[in-house]
Coordinates of C-alpha atoms and ligand atoms in Angstrom, one line a residue:
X1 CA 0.0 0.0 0.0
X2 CA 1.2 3.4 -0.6
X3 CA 2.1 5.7 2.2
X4 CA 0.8 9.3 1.4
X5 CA 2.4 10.8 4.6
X6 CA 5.3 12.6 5.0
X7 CA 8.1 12.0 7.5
X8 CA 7.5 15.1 9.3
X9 CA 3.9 13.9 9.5
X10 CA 4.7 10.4 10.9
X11 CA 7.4 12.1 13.5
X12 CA 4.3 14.0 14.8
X13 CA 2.1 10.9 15.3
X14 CA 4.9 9.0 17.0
X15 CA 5.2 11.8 19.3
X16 CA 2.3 11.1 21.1
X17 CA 2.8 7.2 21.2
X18 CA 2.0 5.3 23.7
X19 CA 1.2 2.1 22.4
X20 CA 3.2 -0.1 24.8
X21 CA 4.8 0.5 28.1
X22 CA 8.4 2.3 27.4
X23 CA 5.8 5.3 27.2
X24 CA 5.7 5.5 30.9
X25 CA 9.3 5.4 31.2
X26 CA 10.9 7.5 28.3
X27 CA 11.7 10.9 28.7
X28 CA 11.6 11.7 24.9
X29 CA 11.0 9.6 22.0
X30 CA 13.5 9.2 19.3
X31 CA 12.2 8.9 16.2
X32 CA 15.5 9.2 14.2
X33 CA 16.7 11.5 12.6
X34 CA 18.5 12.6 8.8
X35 CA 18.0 13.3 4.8
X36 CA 14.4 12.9 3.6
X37 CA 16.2 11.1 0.6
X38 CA 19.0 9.0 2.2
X39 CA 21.0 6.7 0.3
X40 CA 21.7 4.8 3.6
X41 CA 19.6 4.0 6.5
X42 CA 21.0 3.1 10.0
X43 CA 19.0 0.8 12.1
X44 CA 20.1 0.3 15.8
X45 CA 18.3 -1.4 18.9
X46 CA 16.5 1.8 20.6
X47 CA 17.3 5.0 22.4
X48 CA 19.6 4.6 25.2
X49 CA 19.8 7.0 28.3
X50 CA 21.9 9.7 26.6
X51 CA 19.4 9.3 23.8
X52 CA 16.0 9.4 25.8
X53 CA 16.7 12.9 27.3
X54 CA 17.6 14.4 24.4
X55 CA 15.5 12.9 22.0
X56 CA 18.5 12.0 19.1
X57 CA 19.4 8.8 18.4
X58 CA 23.5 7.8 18.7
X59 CA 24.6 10.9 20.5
X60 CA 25.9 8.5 23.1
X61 CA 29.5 7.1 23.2
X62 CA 28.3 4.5 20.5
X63 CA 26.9 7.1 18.7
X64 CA 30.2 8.9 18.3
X65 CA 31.7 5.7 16.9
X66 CA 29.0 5.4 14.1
X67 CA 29.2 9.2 13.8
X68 CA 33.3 8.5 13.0
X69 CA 32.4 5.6 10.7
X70 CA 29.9 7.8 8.7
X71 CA 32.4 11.3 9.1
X72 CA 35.6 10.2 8.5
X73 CA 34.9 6.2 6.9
X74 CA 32.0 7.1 4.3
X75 CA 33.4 10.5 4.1
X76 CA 29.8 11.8 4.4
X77 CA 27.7 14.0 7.2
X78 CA 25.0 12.1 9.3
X79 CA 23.1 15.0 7.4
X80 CA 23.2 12.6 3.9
X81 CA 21.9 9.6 6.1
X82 CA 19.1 8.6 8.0
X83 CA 19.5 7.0 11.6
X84 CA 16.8 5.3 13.7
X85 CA 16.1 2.1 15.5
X86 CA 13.7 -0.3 15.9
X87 CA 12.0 1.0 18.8
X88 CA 11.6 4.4 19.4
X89 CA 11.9 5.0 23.2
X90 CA 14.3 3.8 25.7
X91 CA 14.0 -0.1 26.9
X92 CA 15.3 -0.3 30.6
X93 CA 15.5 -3.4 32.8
X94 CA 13.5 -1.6 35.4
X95 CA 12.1 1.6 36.7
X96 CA 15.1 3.5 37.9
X97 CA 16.4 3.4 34.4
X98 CA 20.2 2.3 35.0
X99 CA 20.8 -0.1 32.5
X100 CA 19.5 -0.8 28.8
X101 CA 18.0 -4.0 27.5
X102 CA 17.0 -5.2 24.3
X103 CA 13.0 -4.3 23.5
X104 CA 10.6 -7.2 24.2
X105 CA 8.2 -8.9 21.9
X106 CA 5.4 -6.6 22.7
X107 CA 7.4 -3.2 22.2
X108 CA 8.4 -4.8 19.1
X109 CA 5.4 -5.6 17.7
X110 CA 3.8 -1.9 18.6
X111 CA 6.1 -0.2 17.5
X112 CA 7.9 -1.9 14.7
X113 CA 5.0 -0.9 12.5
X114 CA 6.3 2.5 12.7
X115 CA 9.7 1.9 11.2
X116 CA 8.2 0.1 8.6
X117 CA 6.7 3.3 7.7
X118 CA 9.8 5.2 7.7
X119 CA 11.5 2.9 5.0
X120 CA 8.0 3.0 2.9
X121 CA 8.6 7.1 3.1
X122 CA 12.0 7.7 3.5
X123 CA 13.2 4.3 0.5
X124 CA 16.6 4.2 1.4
X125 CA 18.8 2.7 -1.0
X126 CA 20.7 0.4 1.3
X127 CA 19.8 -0.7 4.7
X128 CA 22.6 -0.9 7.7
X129 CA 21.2 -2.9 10.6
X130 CA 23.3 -2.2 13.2
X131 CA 23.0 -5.7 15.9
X132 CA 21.3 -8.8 16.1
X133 CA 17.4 -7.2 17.2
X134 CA 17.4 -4.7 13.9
X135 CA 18.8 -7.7 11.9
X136 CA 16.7 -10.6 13.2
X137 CA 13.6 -8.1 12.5
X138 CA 14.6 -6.6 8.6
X139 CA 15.4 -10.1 7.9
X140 CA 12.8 -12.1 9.6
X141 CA 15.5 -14.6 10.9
X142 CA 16.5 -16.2 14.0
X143 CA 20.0 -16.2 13.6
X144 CA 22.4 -13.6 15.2
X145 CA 24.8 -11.0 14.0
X146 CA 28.3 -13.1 14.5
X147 CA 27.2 -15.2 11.5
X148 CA 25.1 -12.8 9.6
X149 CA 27.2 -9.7 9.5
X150 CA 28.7 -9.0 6.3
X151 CA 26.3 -11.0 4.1
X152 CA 23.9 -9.1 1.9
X153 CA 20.0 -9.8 3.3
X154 CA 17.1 -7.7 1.3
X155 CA 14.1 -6.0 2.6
X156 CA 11.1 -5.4 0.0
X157 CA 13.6 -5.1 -2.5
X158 CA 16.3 -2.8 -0.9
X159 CA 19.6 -4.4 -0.1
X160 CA 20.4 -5.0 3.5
X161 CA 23.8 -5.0 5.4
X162 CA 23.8 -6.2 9.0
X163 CA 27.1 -5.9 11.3
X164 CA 27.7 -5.2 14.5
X165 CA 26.0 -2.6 17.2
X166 CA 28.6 0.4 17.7
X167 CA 27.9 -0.4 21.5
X168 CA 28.8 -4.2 21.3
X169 CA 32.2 -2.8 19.8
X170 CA 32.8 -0.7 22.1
X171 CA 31.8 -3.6 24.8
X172 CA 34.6 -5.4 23.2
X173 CA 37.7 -3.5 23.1
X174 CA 36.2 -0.5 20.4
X175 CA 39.0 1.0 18.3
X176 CA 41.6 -1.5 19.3
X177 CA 38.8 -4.8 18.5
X178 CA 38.6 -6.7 15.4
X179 CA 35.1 -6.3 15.1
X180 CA 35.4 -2.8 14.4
X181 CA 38.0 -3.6 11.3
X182 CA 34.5 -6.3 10.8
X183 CA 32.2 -3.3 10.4
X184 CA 34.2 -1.5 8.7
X185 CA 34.5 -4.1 6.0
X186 CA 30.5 -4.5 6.3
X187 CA 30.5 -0.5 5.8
X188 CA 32.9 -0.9 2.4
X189 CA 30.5 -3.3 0.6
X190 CA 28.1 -0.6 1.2
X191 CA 29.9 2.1 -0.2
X192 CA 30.6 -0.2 -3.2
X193 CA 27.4 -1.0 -4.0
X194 CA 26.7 2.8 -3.6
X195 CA 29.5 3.5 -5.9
X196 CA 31.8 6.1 -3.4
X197 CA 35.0 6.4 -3.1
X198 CA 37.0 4.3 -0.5
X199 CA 39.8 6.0 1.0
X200 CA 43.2 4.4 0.9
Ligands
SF4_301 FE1 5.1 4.0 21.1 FE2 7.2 2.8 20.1 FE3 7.5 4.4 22.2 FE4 6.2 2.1 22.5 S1 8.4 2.4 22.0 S2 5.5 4.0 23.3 S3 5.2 1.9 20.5 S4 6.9 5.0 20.1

């Protein structure tokens, strides 16, 4: 079905979500942010805490690794991209909101139909899923990022790239760790397919 709304229109509808229960506990939804014409969209897990009070998505420590992969790897601003997640306010293991979790099967379902509307608007060229909950969802599979990173899936027709979270990098060593030379390999088939230049 055609989707005659714009993004702006759909951010204002989110805005007033509360279709599951992160709406009690979120101090800002983060509905993503970016080019109303990307070429690439970024799909991570959901808003952590830096991310819930300001209302951005990866303006965290993660965030300023995917911000250097974009900036100084693509060689493009997070301007030419759009970045989002699969849930749009902050999952939290429990009501003092220390620690982040993945979103459960019911956030996912209430709010997954929103992304789903952001790709019919926004059709990015390529998809980056960023970890194994925006993976297993694009791709409708059960298998996790270790052995699907790097491998081309497709979602209605656009190509799809999954590697690893910024954060599960950063969890594992970050600039020093293989796995960020992994996602930046993942990140290279991108901008082949997408025709830029790779710097030496
Ligand atoms: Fe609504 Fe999604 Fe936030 Fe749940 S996570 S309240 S469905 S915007």
């Amino acid at each position: 079905m055609k989707n005659n709304k714009t993004i702006d229109e759909l951010k204002i509808e989110v805005e007033s979500c509360s279709r599951c229960k992160l709406s009690t506990t979120r101090k800002k939804i983060v509905f993503g942010e970016g080019s109303s014409t990307p070429s690439i969209m970024f799909i991570g897990e959901g808003p952590g805490k830096n991310e819930d009070l300001q209302g951005r998505p990866f303006i965290g420590r993660s965030g300023e690794l995917l911000t250097r992969i974009i900036v100084n790897g693509m060689g493009i601003s997070r301007d030419e991209v759009f970045i989002t997640n699969i849930v749009k306010c902050r999952p939290t293991v429990d009501m003092k909101m220390i620690k982040d979790r993945a979103p459960d099967p019911s956030e996912l379902k209430a709010c997954t139909p929103f992304l789903l509307e952001q790709l019919e608007i926004l059709k990015p060229k390529v998809i980056v899923t960023l970890g194994s909950p925006a993976t297993k969802f694009i791709l409708k599979t059960t298998i996790g990022i270790t052995k699907m990173r790097g491998i081309w899936g497709e979602y209605m027709g656009i190509p799809v790239m999954p590697t690893f979270h910024p954060s599960y990098v950063l969890r594992n060593g970050g600039d020093k760790s293989p796995l960020k030379k992994n996602v930046w390999e993942d990140i290279k088939k991108v901008m082949i397919l997408l025709n830029m230049e790779i710097p030496e």
